[in-house]
Amino acid sequence: MKKIVVLLSGRGSNMAAIAAALREERWPASIACVIADRPQAQGLARAAQAGLATAVVERSAFARRDDFERALAETIDAHRPDAVVLAGFMRVLGAAFVERYHGRLLNIHPSLLPAFPGLDTHRRALQGGVAVHGATVHYVGAEVDAGPIIAQAAVPVMPEDDEDALAARVLASEHRLYPMALRWHLDGRLRLQGTRVTLADPRPGEARWLWNDAR
Ligand code: NHR
Ligand code: GAR
């Protein structure tokens, strides 16, 4: 059985999508723990309700980022995870933390990277007038939102979209994309060569991209 640790700061819908895929597709894997950096994170209650183990490593309990990240790493390492999954985790992580989990730390970012790294991606996509937007799952590197790309989901931007409508369309694509990418990682099917990732032995219809038609 492979083990997954999920880190989140908010609502936890990506965590829930991964938990549902594990259950419904009977992966040889389990979520060992869901860890939040704030006790109020909705995703914690959601995880507990689903019967998952939870932990809080509160950022505000530490004066220095290094001390916070050391405590976070101790909590993670107790579970010996094969994958550490950032799912709406809102704290930038330092080089030592990123190095410790090299090749098993995944993030989902709500844009088609390298477009729109950082925060407020949907607002910036609308402002930028793009016709296609989406989400990216990538291995985390020391530089924020710039690690090797595992898979991407594209969605159209519709003329009537506001930030909420666009965010909802992207989020629905995230819920398909993240389980797909994580499964490939856990199955040992991803090859990391420098800045590029390849998928070993793709099956018919399997590709590193998804396209969501607007509905
Ligand atoms: N850490 C590293 N080293 N590399 C990445 O690629 C990371 C990372 C930590 C988090 C998620 C990321 C995203 O997908 C992520 C990727 C938060 C911020 C941020 O600026 C930026 C990127 C991401 C997450 N956070 C503020 C900070 O000062 C806090 C903002 C807040 O609390 O609202 O840490 O978008
Ligand atoms: C998702 O859209 C995710 O891509 C984004 O936050 C949302 C979390 O939703 N992540 C970031 O912006 C990271 N900075 P969720 O808590 O419901 O999964």
PDB file of C-alpha atoms and ligand atoms in Angstrom:
ATOM      1  CA  MET A   1       0.000   0.000   0.000  1.00  0.00           C
ATOM      2  CA  LYS A   2       1.321   3.424  -0.992  1.00  0.00           C
ATOM      3  CA  LYS A   3       0.820   6.255   1.453  1.00  0.00           C
ATOM      4  CA  ILE A   4      -0.270   9.816   0.763  1.00  0.00           C
ATOM      5  CA  VAL A   5      -0.073  12.872   3.020  1.00  0.00           C
ATOM      6  CA  VAL A   6      -2.220  15.849   1.991  1.00  0.00           C
ATOM      7  CA  LEU A   7      -1.371  19.435   3.001  1.00  0.00           C
ATOM      8  CA  LEU A   8      -4.114  22.048   2.742  1.00  0.00           C
ATOM      9  CA  SER A   9      -5.131  25.479   3.980  1.00  0.00           C
ATOM     10  CA  GLY A  10      -8.756  25.775   2.878  1.00  0.00           C
ATOM     11  CA  ARG A  11     -11.872  24.072   1.648  1.00  0.00           C
ATOM     12  CA  GLY A  12     -10.347  20.706   0.715  1.00  0.00           C
ATOM     13  CA  SER A  13     -12.300  19.869  -2.417  1.00  0.00           C
ATOM     14  CA  ASN A  14      -9.188  18.516  -4.155  1.00  0.00           C
ATOM     15  CA  MET A  15      -8.438  16.358  -1.108  1.00  0.00           C
ATOM     16  CA  ALA A  16     -12.012  15.046  -1.277  1.00  0.00           C
ATOM     17  CA  ALA A  17     -11.681  14.322  -5.018  1.00  0.00           C
ATOM     18  CA  ILE A  18      -8.505  12.304  -4.345  1.00  0.00           C
ATOM     19  CA  ALA A  19     -10.152  10.441  -1.444  1.00  0.00           C
ATOM     20  CA  ALA A  20     -13.128   9.604  -3.690  1.00  0.00           C
ATOM     21  CA  ALA A  21     -10.874   8.302  -6.487  1.00  0.00           C
ATOM     22  CA  LEU A  22      -8.943   6.131  -4.004  1.00  0.00           C
ATOM     23  CA  ARG A  23     -12.200   4.636  -2.794  1.00  0.00           C
ATOM     24  CA  GLU A  24     -14.041   4.263  -6.077  1.00  0.00           C
ATOM     25  CA  GLU A  25     -11.110   3.015  -8.138  1.00  0.00           C
ATOM     26  CA  ARG A  26      -9.678   0.860  -5.337  1.00  0.00           C
ATOM     27  CA  TRP A  27      -6.142   2.214  -5.559  1.00  0.00           C
ATOM     28  CA  PRO A  28      -3.465   0.265  -3.673  1.00  0.00           C
ATOM     29  CA  ALA A  29      -2.959   3.473  -1.670  1.00  0.00           C
ATOM     30  CA  SER A  30      -4.386   5.368   1.271  1.00  0.00           C
ATOM     31  CA  ILE A  31      -4.368   8.880   2.714  1.00  0.00           C
ATOM     32  CA  ALA A  32      -2.286   8.519   5.884  1.00  0.00           C
ATOM     33  CA  CYS A  33      -2.977  12.033   7.141  1.00  0.00           C
ATOM     34  CA  VAL A  34      -4.452  15.390   6.134  1.00  0.00           C
ATOM     35  CA  ILE A  35      -2.431  18.256   7.596  1.00  0.00           C
ATOM     36  CA  ALA A  36      -3.477  21.914   7.697  1.00  0.00           C
ATOM     37  CA  ASP A  37      -1.513  25.029   8.585  1.00  0.00           C
ATOM     38  CA  ARG A  38      -4.624  26.584  10.183  1.00  0.00           C
ATOM     39  CA  PRO A  39      -7.093  24.912  12.550  1.00  0.00           C
ATOM     40  CA  GLN A  40     -10.082  26.629  10.840  1.00  0.00           C
ATOM     41  CA  ALA A  41      -9.377  25.046   7.443  1.00  0.00           C
ATOM     42  CA  GLN A  42     -12.663  23.562   6.201  1.00  0.00           C
ATOM     43  CA  GLY A  43     -10.741  20.685   4.642  1.00  0.00           C
ATOM     44  CA  LEU A  44      -9.866  19.364   8.120  1.00  0.00           C
ATOM     45  CA  ALA A  45     -13.504  18.870   9.118  1.00  0.00           C
ATOM     46  CA  ARG A  46     -14.184  17.357   5.744  1.00  0.00           C
ATOM     47  CA  ALA A  47     -11.296  14.883   6.160  1.00  0.00           C
ATOM     48  CA  ALA A  48     -12.360  13.931   9.688  1.00  0.00           C
ATOM     49  CA  GLN A  49     -15.902  13.355   8.439  1.00  0.00           C
ATOM     50  CA  ALA A  50     -14.507  11.000   5.792  1.00  0.00           C
ATOM     51  CA  GLY A  51     -12.744   9.080   8.554  1.00  0.00           C
ATOM     52  CA  LEU A  52      -9.243  10.310   7.679  1.00  0.00           C
ATOM     53  CA  ALA A  53      -6.557  11.122  10.229  1.00  0.00           C
ATOM     54  CA  THR A  54      -5.909  14.852  10.570  1.00  0.00           C
ATOM     55  CA  ALA A  55      -3.253  17.070  12.092  1.00  0.00           C
ATOM     56  CA  VAL A  56      -2.653  20.810  12.432  1.00  0.00           C
ATOM     57  CA  VAL A  57       0.770  22.410  12.338  1.00  0.00           C
ATOM     58  CA  GLU A  58      -0.165  26.006  12.907  1.00  0.00           C
ATOM     59  CA  ARG A  59       1.977  28.546  11.120  1.00  0.00           C
ATOM     60  CA  SER A  60       1.220  31.217  13.711  1.00  0.00           C
ATOM     61  CA  ALA A  61       2.625  28.996  16.503  1.00  0.00           C
ATOM     62  CA  PHE A  62       6.138  29.565  15.120  1.00  0.00           C
ATOM     63  CA  ALA A  63       8.045  32.818  14.872  1.00  0.00           C
ATOM     64  CA  ARG A  64      10.288  31.588  12.057  1.00  0.00           C
ATOM     65  CA  ARG A  65       9.366  29.824   8.846  1.00  0.00           C
ATOM     66  CA  ASP A  66      12.234  27.314   9.263  1.00  0.00           C
ATOM     67  CA  ASP A  67      10.860  26.154  12.626  1.00  0.00           C
ATOM     68  CA  PHE A  68       7.353  25.816  11.182  1.00  0.00           C
ATOM     69  CA  GLU A  69       8.675  23.762   8.278  1.00  0.00           C
ATOM     70  CA  ARG A  70      10.742  21.512  10.560  1.00  0.00           C
ATOM     71  CA  ALA A  71       7.641  20.751  12.647  1.00  0.00           C
ATOM     72  CA  LEU A  72       5.624  20.180   9.481  1.00  0.00           C
ATOM     73  CA  ALA A  73       8.271  17.760   8.153  1.00  0.00           C
ATOM     74  CA  GLU A  74       8.280  15.809  11.440  1.00  0.00           C
ATOM     75  CA  THR A  75       4.517  15.388  11.268  1.00  0.00           C
ATOM     76  CA  ILE A  76       4.725  14.293   7.629  1.00  0.00           C
ATOM     77  CA  ASP A  77       7.667  11.914   8.114  1.00  0.00           C
ATOM     78  CA  ALA A  78       5.893  10.001  10.895  1.00  0.00           C
ATOM     79  CA  HIS A  79       3.767   8.551   8.055  1.00  0.00           C
ATOM     80  CA  ARG A  80       6.620   7.707   5.633  1.00  0.00           C
ATOM     81  CA  PRO A  81       4.576   8.887   2.632  1.00  0.00           C
ATOM     82  CA  ASP A  82       5.220   8.016  -1.018  1.00  0.00           C
ATOM     83  CA  ALA A  83       3.583  11.277  -2.030  1.00  0.00           C
ATOM     84  CA  VAL A  84       3.107  14.625  -0.284  1.00  0.00           C
ATOM     85  CA  VAL A  85       0.244  16.410  -1.987  1.00  0.00           C
ATOM     86  CA  LEU A  86      -0.290  20.173  -1.755  1.00  0.00           C
ATOM     87  CA  ALA A  87      -4.032  20.721  -2.272  1.00  0.00           C
ATOM     88  CA  GLY A  88      -4.788  24.401  -1.825  1.00  0.00           C
ATOM     89  CA  PHE A  89      -1.823  24.839   0.500  1.00  0.00           C
ATOM     90  CA  MET A  90      -1.195  28.576   0.721  1.00  0.00           C
ATOM     91  CA  ARG A  91       2.303  28.886   2.245  1.00  0.00           C
ATOM     92  CA  VAL A  92       5.454  29.166   0.184  1.00  0.00           C
ATOM     93  CA  LEU A  93       7.876  26.426   1.264  1.00  0.00           C
ATOM     94  CA  GLY A  94      11.625  26.909   1.731  1.00  0.00           C
ATOM     95  CA  ALA A  95      14.448  25.179  -0.120  1.00  0.00           C
ATOM     96  CA  ALA A  96      15.287  22.689   2.667  1.00  0.00           C
ATOM     97  CA  PHE A  97      11.688  21.462   2.853  1.00  0.00           C
ATOM     98  CA  VAL A  98      11.379  21.180  -0.928  1.00  0.00           C
ATOM     99  CA  GLU A  99      14.709  19.315  -1.167  1.00  0.00           C
ATOM    100  CA  ARG A 100      13.671  16.815   1.507  1.00  0.00           C
ATOM    101  CA  TYR A 101      10.654  15.726  -0.572  1.00  0.00           C
ATOM    102  CA  HIS A 102      12.296  16.012  -3.982  1.00  0.00           C
ATOM    103  CA  GLY A 103      10.401  13.926  -6.541  1.00  0.00           C
ATOM    104  CA  ARG A 104       7.451  13.144  -4.248  1.00  0.00           C
ATOM    105  CA  LEU A 105       6.032  16.619  -3.515  1.00  0.00           C
ATOM    106  CA  LEU A 106       3.150  17.520  -5.852  1.00  0.00           C
ATOM    107  CA  ASN A 107       1.147  20.728  -6.197  1.00  0.00           C
ATOM    108  CA  ILE A 108      -1.944  21.759  -8.117  1.00  0.00           C
ATOM    109  CA  HIS A 109      -1.938  25.330  -9.345  1.00  0.00           C
ATOM    110  CA  PRO A 110      -5.021  27.012 -10.818  1.00  0.00           C
ATOM    111  CA  SER A 111      -3.551  28.159 -14.149  1.00  0.00           C
ATOM    112  CA  LEU A 112      -1.830  26.795 -17.223  1.00  0.00           C
ATOM    113  CA  LEU A 113       1.732  27.348 -15.996  1.00  0.00           C
ATOM    114  CA  PRO A 114       4.013  29.097 -16.807  1.00  0.00           C
ATOM    115  CA  ALA A 115       1.181  31.584 -17.276  1.00  0.00           C
ATOM    116  CA  PHE A 116      -0.072  33.211 -14.065  1.00  0.00           C
ATOM    117  CA  PRO A 117       2.114  31.842 -11.266  1.00  0.00           C
ATOM    118  CA  GLY A 118       1.301  33.092  -7.747  1.00  0.00           C
ATOM    119  CA  LEU A 119      -2.077  34.203  -6.471  1.00  0.00           C
ATOM    120  CA  ASP A 120      -5.333  35.567  -8.005  1.00  0.00           C
ATOM    121  CA  THR A 121      -4.905  33.517 -11.170  1.00  0.00           C
ATOM    122  CA  HIS A 122      -8.526  33.653 -12.353  1.00  0.00           C
ATOM    123  CA  ARG A 123      -8.749  37.416 -12.019  1.00  0.00           C
ATOM    124  CA  ARG A 124      -5.484  37.798 -13.916  1.00  0.00           C
ATOM    125  CA  ALA A 125      -6.587  35.371 -16.641  1.00  0.00           C
ATOM    126  CA  LEU A 126      -9.776  37.407 -17.214  1.00  0.00           C
ATOM    127  CA  GLN A 127      -7.818  40.647 -17.112  1.00  0.00           C
ATOM    128  CA  GLY A 128      -5.321  39.198 -19.607  1.00  0.00           C
ATOM    129  CA  GLY A 129      -8.085  38.291 -22.041  1.00  0.00           C
ATOM    130  CA  VAL A 130      -6.956  34.684 -22.567  1.00  0.00           C
ATOM    131  CA  ALA A 131      -9.295  32.295 -24.417  1.00  0.00           C
ATOM    132  CA  VAL A 132      -7.993  29.186 -22.648  1.00  0.00           C
ATOM    133  CA  HIS A 133      -7.246  28.818 -18.931  1.00  0.00           C
ATOM    134  CA  GLY A 134      -6.889  25.798 -16.636  1.00  0.00           C
ATOM    135  CA  ALA A 135      -4.855  23.998 -14.000  1.00  0.00           C
ATOM    136  CA  THR A 136      -1.434  22.390 -13.663  1.00  0.00           C
ATOM    137  CA  VAL A 137      -0.143  19.543 -11.496  1.00  0.00           C
ATOM    138  CA  HIS A 138       3.616  19.794 -11.044  1.00  0.00           C
ATOM    139  CA  TYR A 139       6.438  18.523  -8.907  1.00  0.00           C
ATOM    140  CA  VAL A 140       7.401  21.281  -6.491  1.00  0.00           C
ATOM    141  CA  GLY A 141      10.786  22.907  -7.001  1.00  0.00           C
ATOM    142  CA  ALA A 142      12.533  25.602  -4.981  1.00  0.00           C
ATOM    143  CA  GLU A 143      11.153  28.283  -7.300  1.00  0.00           C
ATOM    144  CA  VAL A 144       7.425  28.765  -6.678  1.00  0.00           C
ATOM    145  CA  ASP A 145       5.061  27.419  -9.359  1.00  0.00           C
ATOM    146  CA  ALA A 146       7.973  26.546 -11.661  1.00  0.00           C
ATOM    147  CA  GLY A 147       8.629  22.835 -10.983  1.00  0.00           C
ATOM    148  CA  PRO A 148       8.417  20.080 -13.632  1.00  0.00           C
ATOM    149  CA  ILE A 149       4.899  19.831 -15.103  1.00  0.00           C
ATOM    150  CA  ILE A 150       3.169  16.457 -14.735  1.00  0.00           C
ATOM    151  CA  ALA A 151      -0.191  17.201 -16.375  1.00  0.00           C
ATOM    152  CA  GLN A 152      -2.445  20.100 -17.364  1.00  0.00           C
ATOM    153  CA  ALA A 153      -6.186  20.609 -17.834  1.00  0.00           C
ATOM    154  CA  ALA A 154      -7.465  23.299 -20.192  1.00  0.00           C
ATOM    155  CA  VAL A 155     -10.865  24.988 -19.987  1.00  0.00           C
ATOM    156  CA  PRO A 156     -12.372  27.672 -22.211  1.00  0.00           C
ATOM    157  CA  VAL A 157     -12.939  31.208 -20.983  1.00  0.00           C
ATOM    158  CA  MET A 158     -16.509  32.193 -21.849  1.00  0.00           C
ATOM    159  CA  PRO A 159     -17.535  35.769 -22.700  1.00  0.00           C
ATOM    160  CA  GLU A 160     -19.930  35.972 -19.743  1.00  0.00           C
ATOM    161  CA  ASP A 161     -17.432  34.625 -17.201  1.00  0.00           C
ATOM    162  CA  ASP A 162     -16.708  36.418 -13.966  1.00  0.00           C
ATOM    163  CA  GLU A 163     -14.015  35.261 -11.547  1.00  0.00           C
ATOM    164  CA  ASP A 164     -16.357  32.846  -9.726  1.00  0.00           C
ATOM    165  CA  ALA A 165     -17.683  31.212 -12.883  1.00  0.00           C
ATOM    166  CA  LEU A 166     -14.203  30.723 -14.278  1.00  0.00           C
ATOM    167  CA  ALA A 167     -12.864  29.419 -10.939  1.00  0.00           C
ATOM    168  CA  ALA A 168     -15.698  26.869 -10.756  1.00  0.00           C
ATOM    169  CA  ARG A 169     -14.950  25.581 -14.270  1.00  0.00           C
ATOM    170  CA  VAL A 170     -11.231  25.279 -13.476  1.00  0.00           C
ATOM    171  CA  LEU A 171     -11.949  23.601 -10.113  1.00  0.00           C
ATOM    172  CA  ALA A 172     -14.082  20.916 -11.786  1.00  0.00           C
ATOM    173  CA  SER A 173     -11.136  20.176 -14.081  1.00  0.00           C
ATOM    174  CA  GLU A 174      -8.770  20.034 -11.066  1.00  0.00           C
ATOM    175  CA  HIS A 175     -10.928  17.305  -9.549  1.00  0.00           C
ATOM    176  CA  ARG A 176     -10.271  15.111 -12.597  1.00  0.00           C
ATOM    177  CA  LEU A 177      -6.656  16.150 -13.124  1.00  0.00           C
ATOM    178  CA  TYR A 178      -5.184  15.699  -9.645  1.00  0.00           C
ATOM    179  CA  PRO A 179      -6.293  12.070  -9.066  1.00  0.00           C
ATOM    180  CA  MET A 180      -5.061  11.159 -12.559  1.00  0.00           C
ATOM    181  CA  ALA A 181      -1.614  12.684 -12.011  1.00  0.00           C
ATOM    182  CA  LEU A 182      -1.250  11.328  -8.479  1.00  0.00           C
ATOM    183  CA  ARG A 183      -2.123   7.818  -9.619  1.00  0.00           C
ATOM    184  CA  TRP A 184       0.620   7.974 -12.273  1.00  0.00           C
ATOM    185  CA  HIS A 185       3.103   9.115  -9.637  1.00  0.00           C
ATOM    186  CA  LEU A 186       2.162   6.348  -7.188  1.00  0.00           C
ATOM    187  CA  ASP A 187       2.284   3.722  -9.927  1.00  0.00           C
ATOM    188  CA  GLY A 188       5.856   4.772 -10.724  1.00  0.00           C
ATOM    189  CA  ARG A 189       4.921   5.769 -14.260  1.00  0.00           C
ATOM    190  CA  LEU A 190       6.419   9.276 -14.236  1.00  0.00           C
ATOM    191  CA  ARG A 191      10.001   9.874 -15.353  1.00  0.00           C
ATOM    192  CA  LEU A 192      11.561  13.123 -14.213  1.00  0.00           C
ATOM    193  CA  GLN A 193      14.357  14.236 -16.556  1.00  0.00           C
ATOM    194  CA  GLY A 194      15.613  17.715 -15.722  1.00  0.00           C
ATOM    195  CA  THR A 195      12.705  20.081 -16.242  1.00  0.00           C
ATOM    196  CA  ARG A 196      10.568  17.553 -18.137  1.00  0.00           C
ATOM    197  CA  VAL A 197       8.242  14.760 -17.071  1.00  0.00           C
ATOM    198  CA  THR A 198       7.212  11.848 -19.278  1.00  0.00           C
ATOM    199  CA  LEU A 199       4.465   9.264 -18.742  1.00  0.00           C
ATOM    200  CA  ALA A 200       5.636   5.682 -19.240  1.00  0.00           C
ATOM    201  CA  ASP A 201       3.573   3.331 -21.428  1.00  0.00           C
ATOM    202  CA  PRO A 202       0.554   5.581 -22.042  1.00  0.00           C
ATOM    203  CA  ARG A 203      -2.608   3.549 -22.633  1.00  0.00           C
ATOM    204  CA  PRO A 204      -5.002   4.438 -25.459  1.00  0.00           C
ATOM    205  CA  GLY A 205      -6.663   7.744 -24.601  1.00  0.00           C
ATOM    206  CA  GLU A 206      -4.231   8.519 -21.794  1.00  0.00           C
ATOM    207  CA  ALA A 207      -2.391  11.811 -22.144  1.00  0.00           C
ATOM    208  CA  ARG A 208      -0.760  14.453 -19.964  1.00  0.00           C
ATOM    209  CA  TRP A 209      -3.543  16.912 -20.821  1.00  0.00           C
ATOM    210  CA  LEU A 210      -7.294  17.114 -20.313  1.00  0.00           C
ATOM    211  CA  TRP A 211      -9.753  19.329 -22.138  1.00  0.00           C
ATOM    212  CA  ASN A 212     -13.029  20.425 -20.537  1.00  0.00           C
ATOM    213  CA  ASP A 213     -15.778  21.546 -22.854  1.00  0.00           C
ATOM    214  CA  ALA A 214     -17.854  24.366 -21.428  1.00  0.00           C
ATOM    215  CA  ARG A 215     -21.362  23.329 -20.560  1.00  0.00           C
TER     216      ARG A 215
HETATM  217  N1  NHR B   1       6.640  26.195  -2.348  1.00  0.00           N
HETATM  218  C1  NHR B   1       7.630  26.054  -3.250  1.00  0.00           C
HETATM  219  N2  NHR B   1       8.894  26.120  -2.798  1.00  0.00           N
HETATM  220  N3  NHR B   1       7.407  25.864  -4.558  1.00  0.00           N
HETATM  221  C2  NHR B   1       6.135  25.820  -5.017  1.00  0.00           C
HETATM  222  O1  NHR B   1       5.949  25.646  -6.305  1.00  0.00           O
HETATM  223  C3  NHR B   1       5.059  25.982  -4.120  1.00  0.00           C
HETATM  224  C4  NHR B   1       5.360  26.159  -2.764  1.00  0.00           C
HETATM  225  C5  NHR B   1       4.336  26.337  -1.839  1.00  0.00           C
HETATM  226  C6  NHR B   1       3.017  26.351  -2.235  1.00  0.00           C
HETATM  227  C7  NHR B   1       1.299  26.337  -4.020  1.00  0.00           C
HETATM  228  C8  NHR B   1       1.195  27.671  -4.767  1.00  0.00           C
HETATM  229  C9  NHR B   1       0.158  27.700  -5.840  1.00  0.00           C
HETATM  230  O2  NHR B   1      -0.097  26.683  -6.462  1.00  0.00           O
HETATM  231  C10 NHR B   1       2.714  26.197  -3.588  1.00  0.00           C
HETATM  232  C11 NHR B   1       3.716  25.993  -4.523  1.00  0.00           C
HETATM  233  C12 NHR B   1       0.951  30.179  -1.984  1.00  0.00           C
HETATM  234  C13 NHR B   1       1.660  31.255  -2.490  1.00  0.00           C
HETATM  235  C14 NHR B   1       1.860  32.507  -1.683  1.00  0.00           C
HETATM  236  O3  NHR B   1       2.341  33.513  -2.182  1.00  0.00           O
HETATM  237  C15 NHR B   1       2.218  31.137  -3.765  1.00  0.00           C
HETATM  238  C16 NHR B   1       2.055  29.963  -4.476  1.00  0.00           C
HETATM  239  C17 NHR B   1       1.348  28.896  -3.959  1.00  0.00           C
HETATM  240  C18 NHR B   1       0.790  29.019  -2.704  1.00  0.00           C
HETATM  241  N4  NHR B   1       1.507  32.502  -0.364  1.00  0.00           N
HETATM  242  C19 NHR B   1       1.654  33.596   0.568  1.00  0.00           C
HETATM  243  C20 NHR B   1       2.965  33.424   1.377  1.00  0.00           C
HETATM  244  O4  NHR B   1       3.517  34.467   1.764  1.00  0.00           O
HETATM  245  C21 NHR B   1       0.544  33.641   1.562  1.00  0.00           C
HETATM  246  C22 NHR B   1      -0.763  33.946   0.925  1.00  0.00           C
HETATM  247  C23 NHR B   1      -1.955  33.732   1.871  1.00  0.00           C
HETATM  248  O5  NHR B   1      -1.770  33.287   3.018  1.00  0.00           O
HETATM  249  O6  NHR B   1      -3.066  33.999   1.415  1.00  0.00           O
HETATM  250  O7  NHR B   1       3.387  32.283   1.629  1.00  0.00           O
HETATM  251  O8  NHR B   1      -0.381  28.791  -6.161  1.00  0.00           O
HETATM  252  C1  GAR B   2      -7.716  25.146  -5.906  1.00  0.00           C
HETATM  253  O1  GAR B   2      -8.273  25.866  -6.968  1.00  0.00           O
HETATM  254  C2  GAR B   2      -6.204  25.082  -6.044  1.00  0.00           C
HETATM  255  O2  GAR B   2      -5.772  24.944  -7.358  1.00  0.00           O
HETATM  256  C3  GAR B   2      -5.818  26.421  -5.498  1.00  0.00           C
HETATM  257  O3  GAR B   2      -6.681  26.654  -4.421  1.00  0.00           O
HETATM  258  C4  GAR B   2      -7.876  25.917  -4.601  1.00  0.00           C
HETATM  259  C5  GAR B   2      -8.037  24.989  -3.437  1.00  0.00           C
HETATM  260  O4  GAR B   2      -9.322  24.431  -3.421  1.00  0.00           O
HETATM  261  N1  GAR B   2      -4.465  26.427  -5.055  1.00  0.00           N
HETATM  262  C6  GAR B   2      -3.788  27.544  -4.911  1.00  0.00           C
HETATM  263  O5  GAR B   2      -4.218  28.616  -5.240  1.00  0.00           O
HETATM  264  C7  GAR B   2      -2.438  27.369  -4.304  1.00  0.00           C
HETATM  265  N2  GAR B   2      -1.880  28.661  -4.100  1.00  0.00           N
HETATM  266  P1  GAR B   2      -9.661  23.201  -2.467  1.00  0.00           P
HETATM  267  O6  GAR B   2      -9.178  23.572  -1.070  1.00  0.00           O
HETATM  268  O7  GAR B   2     -11.136  23.096  -2.524  1.00  0.00           O
HETATM  269  O8  GAR B   2      -8.971  21.994  -3.006  1.00  0.00           O
END
